[in-house]
Amino acid sequence: MAKLIGAIGVSHTPTIGYARDRKLAQDPVWAPIFEAFEPLKDWLAEQKPDALVMIYNDHVTSFSFDHYSAFALGVGDQYAVADEGGGPRDLPAVPGHAEFARYLARAVMAQDFDLSLFQHKPLDHGCLSPLCLLTPPEETWPIPIVPLQCGVLQFPAPSAKRCLDLGKALRKAIDAWPEDKRVVIVATGGLSHQVHGERAGFNNTAWDEAFLDMLQNDPDRLAGMTHAEYAKLGGFESAEVIMWLIMRGAMSDKVACHHRTYYLPSMTAIATVRYEDQGEDTAEAERERVRHETTRQLEGVEDLEGTYPFTLEVSAKAYRANRFLQNLVDPAARARFLADPEAEFEAACLSDEERDLIRRRDWGGMIRYGFIFFVLEKLGAVLGVPNPQIYASMKGLTLEAFLATRNAQITYSVSRN
């Protein structure tokens, strides 16, 4: 069975990455940052966990306000380094623990947390600033991650209590994972700071120390606070420290603190903590219940002939192909595809099998491969193939034979033509 072997809380200010990239570990101003992370780095190197659950918030880099989610879990197998305006940092892509992430998605959603899920989104300093000191990469990063991005920039945002409760759901999910793996959960963000308006530069060391005390000993009190209370005490952007409650919620009521530091060099108070649990693991009966709930919603669907659920595994396999057909909503992409489909296949890095399925208009084959129907109808609209003709092909019927099974003998498409 999986085991949560510890929890870490760290700030994620971009100055951490700045200092690391410029090799400032011996500079008196920057040295305390490196010294604070060193015991955490050594502990992770010694423990060699199989995965890190990285809780962070994106800073309008990969996530924007056209679609902004409260909690977005990364379920991919690799994450690029984001360009935050001046080019991406010189770091390798971060490996994702896709198997564990997809399990967590099922197990947490089975506990009624409606997560958003993402693949192929680059990671910004919210994740990478602390990660590069916790697990310094050489040619590769030593530990795969599961990123959990929290939408704490646009309001309404998740409450502190919701974050604590999510941590509890994560713990049950981790404990119920039937693999013999060791997991560490890492929360990032804060502490006190404000970076906008006339209050820019606000800090409150007394509150930061009180927050760290309550995080260890009285997380329920922190969970009862509002965003405005966090902002008043620590600066508006410091309200992101509610993400630390996800980490704390994954631990039992009683934890041992094996590491704690605090440093205020400039705009953001930088803190590090490490906890180990002193409570009981999730009971076996509860683990079994959670395991069952992860698959219960689709139990029996395999008995439905000609039915192919679009699962996370299918989505990952056919990601490029589905994205390729989705992009046909762009008039320029449509024009390029109609003019030279082979060049577009190459540009999208489609596999030989994917290209062949599209060339042959093998609608049923595309579904069985992992294309979702709602991109097939976009392809049909571009090619002038009406939806009923696609349905007929998947059933092995002529269009006329299929229409004979309908109450109205009509053809239609999502195309406006």
Short mmCIF file of C-alpha atoms in Angstrom, two decimals, residues 3-414:
data_model
loop_
_atom_site.label_atom_id
_atom_site.label_comp_id
_atom_site.label_asym_id
_atom_site.label_seq_id
_atom_site.Cartn_x
_atom_site.Cartn_y
_atom_site.Cartn_z
CA LYS A 3 2.31 5.64 2.36
CA LEU A 4 2.50 9.38 2.92
CA ILE A 5 5.95 9.64 4.49
CA GLY A 6 5.98 13.38 5.11
CA ALA A 7 4.78 16.83 4.19
CA ILE A 8 6.67 19.98 3.27
CA GLY A 9 5.68 23.63 3.14
CA VAL A 10 7.82 26.11 1.19
CA SER A 11 7.52 29.58 -0.25
CA HIS A 12 7.62 29.90 -4.03
CA THR A 13 8.76 33.46 -4.69
CA PRO A 14 10.60 33.79 -8.03
CA THR A 15 13.63 35.13 -6.15
CA ILE A 16 14.37 31.52 -5.13
CA GLY A 17 14.80 30.52 -8.76
CA TYR A 18 16.69 33.75 -9.47
CA ALA A 19 19.22 32.97 -6.74
CA ARG A 20 19.62 29.37 -7.80
CA ASP A 21 20.11 30.14 -11.50
CA ARG A 22 22.75 32.80 -10.70
CA LYS A 23 24.58 30.53 -8.25
CA LEU A 24 24.23 32.94 -5.33
CA ALA A 25 24.43 30.34 -2.55
CA GLN A 26 27.53 32.01 -1.08
CA ASP A 27 26.14 35.54 -1.25
CA PRO A 28 25.33 36.72 2.31
CA VAL A 29 21.93 38.06 1.21
CA TRP A 30 20.88 34.87 -0.54
CA ALA A 31 22.67 32.23 1.52
CA PRO A 32 19.88 31.86 4.14
CA ILE A 33 17.49 30.69 1.41
CA PHE A 34 19.82 27.88 0.35
CA GLU A 35 20.53 26.99 3.98
CA ALA A 36 16.79 26.69 4.68
CA PHE A 37 16.24 24.31 1.76
CA GLU A 38 19.35 22.19 2.34
CA PRO A 39 17.87 19.91 5.07
CA LEU A 40 14.74 19.37 2.98
CA LYS A 41 16.84 18.49 -0.06
CA ASP A 42 18.93 16.06 1.99
CA TRP A 43 15.84 14.45 3.52
CA LEU A 44 14.24 13.90 0.11
CA ALA A 45 17.48 12.49 -1.28
CA GLU A 46 17.68 10.10 1.66
CA GLN A 47 14.03 9.05 1.60
CA LYS A 48 13.78 8.69 -2.21
CA PRO A 49 9.98 9.04 -2.44
CA ASP A 50 8.31 7.68 -5.55
CA ALA A 51 6.30 10.85 -6.16
CA LEU A 52 5.85 14.43 -4.96
CA VAL A 53 2.38 15.97 -4.94
CA MET A 54 3.22 19.63 -5.69
CA ILE A 55 0.53 22.11 -4.59
CA TYR A 56 1.03 25.52 -6.17
CA ASN A 57 -0.68 28.36 -7.99
CA ASP A 58 0.13 29.47 -11.50
CA HIS A 59 0.77 33.20 -12.00
CA VAL A 60 -1.23 33.80 -15.20
CA THR A 61 1.36 31.89 -17.20
CA SER A 62 -0.24 28.61 -18.26
CA PHE A 63 -3.67 29.28 -16.75
CA SER A 64 -5.72 32.35 -17.59
CA PHE A 65 -9.13 33.83 -16.92
CA ASP A 66 -10.88 32.52 -20.02
CA HIS A 67 -11.22 29.30 -17.99
CA TYR A 68 -10.14 29.48 -14.36
CA SER A 69 -10.59 26.49 -12.10
CA ALA A 70 -10.51 26.18 -8.33
CA PHE A 71 -8.39 23.01 -8.35
CA ALA A 72 -6.65 21.61 -11.44
CA LEU A 73 -4.73 18.33 -11.22
CA GLY A 74 -2.01 17.52 -13.73
CA VAL A 75 -2.38 14.00 -15.11
CA GLY A 76 0.34 14.06 -17.77
CA ASP A 77 3.69 12.31 -17.95
CA GLN A 78 5.83 15.42 -18.52
CA TYR A 79 5.65 19.18 -17.93
CA ALA A 80 7.69 21.75 -19.81
CA VAL A 81 9.27 24.80 -18.21
CA ALA A 82 7.08 27.86 -18.76
CA ASP A 83 8.19 31.08 -20.42
CA GLU A 84 7.11 33.81 -18.01
CA GLY A 85 8.08 36.66 -20.29
CA GLY A 86 11.84 36.51 -20.67
CA GLY A 87 12.28 32.99 -21.97
CA PRO A 88 12.03 29.70 -20.06
CA ARG A 89 14.56 28.91 -17.38
CA ASP A 90 17.36 26.53 -18.32
CA LEU A 91 15.78 23.50 -16.69
CA PRO A 92 14.79 20.10 -18.11
CA ALA A 93 11.12 19.17 -18.48
CA VAL A 94 9.70 17.78 -15.24
CA PRO A 95 8.54 14.15 -15.27
CA GLY A 96 4.98 13.56 -14.15
CA HIS A 97 3.83 10.43 -12.35
CA ALA A 98 0.90 9.92 -14.71
CA GLU A 99 -0.31 6.60 -13.28
CA PHE A 100 -0.51 7.99 -9.75
CA ALA A 101 -2.04 11.26 -10.94
CA ARG A 102 -4.84 9.53 -12.84
CA TYR A 103 -5.57 7.36 -9.84
CA LEU A 104 -5.68 10.45 -7.60
CA ALA A 105 -8.09 12.12 -10.01
CA ARG A 106 -10.48 9.19 -9.76
CA ALA A 107 -10.09 8.77 -6.01
CA VAL A 108 -10.48 12.45 -5.10
CA MET A 109 -13.41 13.01 -7.46
CA ALA A 110 -15.06 9.93 -5.94
CA GLN A 111 -15.00 11.91 -2.68
CA ASP A 112 -17.00 14.72 -4.36
CA PHE A 113 -14.16 17.12 -5.13
CA ASP A 114 -14.79 18.17 -8.72
CA LEU A 115 -11.26 18.64 -10.01
CA SER A 116 -10.25 20.06 -13.34
CA LEU A 117 -7.62 17.98 -15.09
CA PHE A 118 -4.80 19.11 -17.35
CA GLN A 119 -2.03 17.77 -19.54
CA HIS A 120 0.76 19.51 -21.46
CA LYS A 121 0.67 22.79 -19.55
CA PRO A 122 4.09 24.24 -18.66
CA LEU A 123 4.96 24.94 -15.03
CA ASP A 124 5.87 28.41 -13.81
CA HIS A 125 7.78 29.60 -10.74
CA GLY A 126 4.90 28.67 -8.43
CA CYS A 127 6.06 25.08 -8.78
CA LEU A 128 9.60 25.32 -10.13
CA SER A 129 11.19 27.91 -7.80
CA PRO A 130 11.02 25.62 -4.76
CA LEU A 131 11.32 22.39 -6.73
CA CYS A 132 14.72 23.32 -8.15
CA LEU A 133 16.12 23.56 -4.60
CA LEU A 134 14.21 20.60 -3.17
CA THR A 135 15.22 18.18 -5.93
CA PRO A 136 17.94 19.89 -7.98
CA PRO A 137 17.94 18.53 -11.54
CA GLU A 138 21.04 17.47 -13.35
CA GLU A 139 20.17 15.99 -16.74
CA THR A 140 16.79 14.97 -15.32
CA TRP A 141 14.73 15.59 -12.19
CA PRO A 142 15.15 12.80 -9.61
CA ILE A 143 11.51 12.49 -8.48
CA PRO A 144 8.36 12.60 -10.66
CA ILE A 145 5.60 14.95 -9.57
CA VAL A 146 1.84 15.29 -9.55
CA PRO A 147 1.07 19.03 -9.86
CA LEU A 148 -2.07 20.42 -8.22
CA GLN A 149 -2.74 24.01 -9.36
CA CYS A 150 -5.03 26.10 -7.16
CA GLY A 151 -7.01 29.05 -8.47
CA VAL A 152 -6.33 31.62 -5.77
CA LEU A 153 -5.88 34.75 -7.90
CA GLN A 154 -9.46 35.42 -9.03
CA PHE A 155 -12.35 35.62 -6.62
CA PRO A 156 -14.44 33.79 -5.60
CA ALA A 157 -11.59 31.46 -4.70
CA PRO A 158 -11.61 28.25 -2.64
CA SER A 159 -12.00 28.87 1.09
CA ALA A 160 -9.34 27.90 3.59
CA LYS A 161 -11.69 25.19 4.90
CA ARG A 162 -12.18 23.79 1.41
CA CYS A 163 -8.41 23.50 1.11
CA LEU A 164 -8.14 21.68 4.44
CA ASP A 165 -10.91 19.29 3.38
CA LEU A 166 -9.23 18.64 0.03
CA GLY A 167 -6.10 17.63 1.93
CA LYS A 168 -8.12 15.09 3.89
CA ALA A 169 -9.52 13.65 0.66
CA LEU A 170 -6.01 13.48 -0.80
CA ARG A 171 -4.78 11.57 2.24
CA LYS A 172 -7.51 8.96 1.91
CA ALA A 173 -6.71 8.64 -1.78
CA ILE A 174 -2.97 8.25 -1.16
CA ASP A 175 -3.49 5.67 1.57
CA ALA A 176 -5.86 3.70 -0.66
CA TRP A 177 -3.50 3.59 -3.67
CA PRO A 178 -2.84 -0.14 -4.04
CA GLU A 179 0.79 0.35 -5.10
CA ASP A 180 3.69 -0.08 -2.68
CA LYS A 181 4.88 3.51 -3.06
CA ARG A 182 6.14 6.33 -0.86
CA VAL A 183 4.69 9.81 -1.33
CA VAL A 184 5.54 13.31 -0.09
CA ILE A 185 3.10 16.22 -0.35
CA VAL A 186 4.57 19.70 -0.87
CA ALA A 187 2.61 22.93 -0.43
CA THR A 188 4.01 26.17 -1.85
CA GLY A 189 3.25 29.88 -1.60
CA GLY A 190 3.58 32.87 0.69
CA LEU A 191 4.21 33.81 3.34
CA SER A 192 3.35 37.47 3.98
CA HIS A 193 3.58 39.75 0.94
CA GLN A 194 1.64 42.14 -1.23
CA VAL A 195 2.78 42.98 -4.75
CA HIS A 196 0.10 45.36 -6.00
CA GLY A 197 -1.24 48.79 -5.19
CA GLU A 198 -0.16 51.32 -2.60
CA ARG A 199 0.22 48.52 -0.05
CA ALA A 200 2.93 46.82 -2.13
CA GLY A 201 5.80 45.68 0.04
CA PHE A 202 3.64 44.88 3.08
CA ASN A 203 4.98 42.16 5.39
CA ASN A 204 4.08 40.94 8.87
CA THR A 205 6.65 38.70 10.53
CA ALA A 206 4.60 38.32 13.72
CA TRP A 207 1.67 36.96 11.71
CA ASP A 208 3.92 34.66 9.69
CA GLU A 209 5.25 33.07 12.88
CA ALA A 210 1.73 32.78 14.29
CA PHE A 211 0.54 31.18 11.06
CA LEU A 212 3.28 28.55 11.23
CA ASP A 213 2.39 27.83 14.87
CA MET A 214 -1.30 27.40 14.04
CA LEU A 215 -0.57 25.38 10.93
CA GLN A 216 1.12 22.77 13.09
CA ASN A 217 -1.12 22.89 16.14
CA ASP A 218 -4.48 24.43 15.22
CA PRO A 219 -5.22 24.12 11.48
CA ASP A 220 -8.97 24.27 12.09
CA ARG A 221 -8.58 27.83 13.34
CA LEU A 222 -6.80 28.77 10.11
CA ALA A 223 -9.54 27.00 8.14
CA GLY A 224 -12.13 29.29 9.69
CA MET A 225 -10.47 32.48 8.44
CA THR A 226 -11.65 34.43 5.40
CA HIS A 227 -9.57 35.63 2.48
CA ALA A 228 -9.96 39.17 3.78
CA GLU A 229 -8.56 38.18 7.18
CA TYR A 230 -5.54 36.56 5.54
CA ALA A 231 -5.05 39.66 3.40
CA LYS A 232 -5.28 42.02 6.38
CA LEU A 233 -2.72 40.08 8.38
CA GLY A 234 -0.29 39.07 5.66
CA GLY A 235 -0.91 41.17 2.56
CA PHE A 236 -3.37 40.44 -0.21
CA GLU A 237 -1.25 37.99 -2.22
CA SER A 238 -0.33 36.13 0.97
CA ALA A 239 -3.86 34.68 0.99
CA GLU A 240 -2.35 31.98 -1.23
CA VAL A 241 -1.05 30.36 1.97
CA ILE A 242 -4.42 28.62 2.22
CA MET A 243 -2.75 26.11 -0.11
CA TRP A 244 -0.61 25.04 2.85
CA LEU A 245 -3.83 23.81 4.45
CA ILE A 246 -4.17 21.21 1.68
CA MET A 247 -0.83 19.81 2.81
CA ARG A 248 -1.81 20.06 6.48
CA GLY A 249 -5.19 18.42 5.84
CA ALA A 250 -3.37 15.40 4.45
CA MET A 251 -1.80 14.88 7.88
CA SER A 252 -3.50 13.76 11.07
CA ASP A 253 -4.31 16.08 13.97
CA LYS A 254 -0.92 15.45 15.56
CA VAL A 255 2.27 16.02 13.60
CA ALA A 256 5.93 16.35 14.50
CA CYS A 257 7.76 19.35 13.05
CA HIS A 258 11.31 18.33 12.08
CA HIS A 259 12.30 21.51 10.28
CA ARG A 260 11.21 25.15 10.32
CA THR A 261 12.90 28.30 9.02
CA TYR A 262 11.89 31.88 8.25
CA TYR A 263 13.64 34.62 6.29
CA LEU A 264 12.47 37.98 4.95
CA PRO A 265 14.97 39.21 2.34
CA SER A 266 12.82 41.47 0.20
CA MET A 267 9.18 41.42 -0.90
CA THR A 268 8.10 37.96 0.27
CA ALA A 269 8.67 36.19 3.56
CA ILE A 270 10.30 32.83 2.80
CA ALA A 271 9.48 29.94 5.11
CA THR A 272 10.18 26.20 5.04
CA VAL A 273 8.69 23.45 7.21
CA ARG A 274 8.67 19.65 7.27
CA TYR A 275 6.16 17.51 9.12
CA GLU A 276 5.86 13.82 9.83
CA ASP A 277 2.60 12.29 10.90
CA GLN A 278 2.18 10.93 14.41
CA GLY A 279 -1.40 9.76 13.96
CA GLU A 280 -2.97 6.60 12.60
CA ASP A 281 -3.09 5.76 8.92
CA THR A 282 -6.45 5.48 7.22
CA ALA A 283 -8.27 2.35 8.39
CA GLU A 284 -8.23 -0.56 5.95
CA ALA A 285 -12.01 -0.57 5.61
CA GLU A 286 -11.92 3.08 4.55
CA ARG A 287 -9.09 2.40 2.12
CA GLU A 288 -11.12 -0.36 0.54
CA ARG A 289 -14.18 1.90 0.31
CA VAL A 290 -12.17 4.62 -1.45
CA ARG A 291 -10.61 2.07 -3.83
CA HIS A 292 -14.05 0.78 -4.74
CA GLU A 293 -15.42 4.28 -5.27
CA THR A 294 -12.66 5.09 -7.77
CA THR A 295 -14.16 2.62 -10.26
CA ARG A 296 -17.81 2.32 -9.21
CA GLN A 297 -19.20 4.97 -11.55
CA LEU A 298 -18.15 2.99 -14.65
CA GLU A 299 -18.81 -0.51 -13.33
CA GLY A 300 -20.71 -2.50 -15.94
CA VAL A 301 -20.12 -0.10 -18.82
CA GLU A 302 -17.87 -2.70 -20.41
CA ASP A 303 -20.98 -4.80 -21.02
CA LEU A 304 -22.48 -2.13 -23.29
CA GLU A 305 -21.70 -3.27 -26.82
CA GLY A 306 -20.09 -0.65 -29.04
CA THR A 307 -19.42 1.73 -26.13
CA TYR A 308 -15.98 3.23 -25.51
CA PRO A 309 -15.62 5.48 -22.42
CA PHE A 310 -13.25 8.41 -22.83
CA THR A 311 -11.08 7.77 -19.79
CA LEU A 312 -7.93 9.61 -18.71
CA GLU A 313 -5.83 6.81 -20.17
CA VAL A 314 -7.60 7.12 -23.53
CA SER A 315 -7.32 10.89 -23.40
CA ALA A 316 -3.57 10.71 -22.84
CA LYS A 317 -3.07 8.20 -25.66
CA ALA A 318 -5.01 10.24 -28.23
CA TYR A 319 -4.21 13.72 -26.93
CA ARG A 320 -2.39 14.97 -30.04
CA ALA A 321 -4.98 13.55 -32.41
CA ASN A 322 -7.92 15.04 -30.56
CA ARG A 323 -6.16 18.39 -30.25
CA PHE A 324 -5.42 18.31 -33.98
CA LEU A 325 -9.07 17.89 -34.92
CA GLN A 326 -10.22 20.36 -32.27
CA ASN A 327 -7.99 22.98 -33.88
CA LEU A 328 -10.08 22.76 -37.04
CA VAL A 329 -12.38 25.32 -35.41
CA ASP A 330 -9.70 27.83 -36.49
CA PRO A 331 -10.42 28.99 -40.08
CA ALA A 332 -6.70 29.18 -40.88
CA ALA A 333 -6.15 25.61 -39.62
CA ARG A 334 -9.09 24.42 -41.74
CA ALA A 335 -7.66 26.05 -44.83
CA ARG A 336 -4.22 24.53 -44.28
CA PHE A 337 -5.70 21.08 -43.68
CA LEU A 338 -7.81 21.15 -46.84
CA ALA A 339 -4.88 22.43 -48.90
CA ASP A 340 -2.23 20.00 -47.61
CA PRO A 341 -3.36 17.49 -44.97
CA GLU A 342 -0.05 15.62 -44.99
CA ALA A 343 1.89 18.74 -44.03
CA GLU A 344 -0.57 19.35 -41.19
CA PHE A 345 -0.23 15.76 -39.97
CA GLU A 346 3.53 16.21 -39.87
CA ALA A 347 3.34 19.55 -38.06
CA ALA A 348 1.08 18.00 -35.41
CA CYS A 349 3.42 14.99 -34.98
CA LEU A 350 0.56 12.53 -35.49
CA SER A 351 1.45 8.84 -35.48
CA ASP A 352 1.23 6.75 -38.65
CA GLU A 353 -1.89 5.05 -37.25
CA GLU A 354 -3.58 8.36 -36.47
CA ARG A 355 -2.81 9.73 -39.93
CA ASP A 356 -4.14 6.58 -41.59
CA LEU A 357 -7.40 6.66 -39.62
CA ILE A 358 -8.03 10.28 -40.65
CA ARG A 359 -7.06 9.69 -44.30
CA ARG A 360 -9.45 6.75 -44.62
CA ARG A 361 -12.25 8.55 -42.74
CA ASP A 362 -12.45 5.46 -40.56
CA TRP A 363 -14.94 6.93 -38.11
CA GLY A 364 -15.41 3.74 -36.11
CA GLY A 365 -11.69 3.09 -36.03
CA MET A 366 -11.03 6.59 -34.76
CA ILE A 367 -13.52 6.09 -31.93
CA ARG A 368 -11.96 2.76 -30.96
CA TYR A 369 -8.51 4.33 -31.08
CA GLY A 370 -9.41 7.16 -28.72
CA PHE A 371 -10.75 10.07 -30.78
CA ILE A 372 -13.77 11.54 -29.02
CA PHE A 373 -16.87 11.93 -31.20
CA PHE A 374 -17.09 15.67 -30.71
CA VAL A 375 -13.87 16.25 -32.65
CA LEU A 376 -15.00 13.82 -35.34
CA GLU A 377 -18.04 15.99 -36.04
CA LYS A 378 -15.69 18.95 -36.49
CA LEU A 379 -13.73 16.95 -39.06
CA GLY A 380 -17.01 16.00 -40.69
CA ALA A 381 -18.05 19.64 -40.87
CA VAL A 382 -14.78 20.55 -42.60
CA LEU A 383 -15.12 17.67 -45.09
CA GLY A 384 -18.83 18.16 -45.72
CA VAL A 385 -19.78 14.86 -44.06
CA PRO A 386 -23.05 15.19 -42.08
CA ASN A 387 -23.33 13.73 -38.59
CA PRO A 388 -25.82 10.97 -39.57
CA GLN A 389 -23.33 9.69 -42.15
CA ILE A 390 -20.70 9.38 -39.40
CA TYR A 391 -23.20 7.52 -37.18
CA ALA A 392 -24.08 5.19 -40.06
CA SER A 393 -20.43 4.43 -40.77
CA MET A 394 -19.74 3.57 -37.13
CA LYS A 395 -22.65 1.12 -37.21
CA GLY A 396 -21.59 -0.40 -40.52
CA LEU A 397 -24.71 0.89 -42.32
CA THR A 398 -25.37 3.01 -45.35
CA LEU A 399 -26.68 6.49 -44.70
CA GLU A 400 -30.08 5.47 -46.07
CA ALA A 401 -30.26 2.42 -43.84
CA PHE A 402 -29.36 4.44 -40.78
CA LEU A 403 -31.89 7.18 -41.56
CA ALA A 404 -34.57 4.53 -41.84
CA THR A 405 -34.09 3.88 -38.11
CA ARG A 406 -34.81 7.54 -37.26
CA ASN A 407 -38.17 9.21 -36.80
CA ALA A 408 -37.15 12.12 -39.03
CA GLN A 409 -35.23 11.56 -42.25
CA ILE A 410 -32.82 14.50 -41.88
CA THR A 411 -29.12 15.15 -42.29
CA TYR A 412 -27.29 17.86 -40.38
CA SER A 413 -23.88 19.04 -39.26
CA VAL A 414 -22.24 21.43 -36.83
#
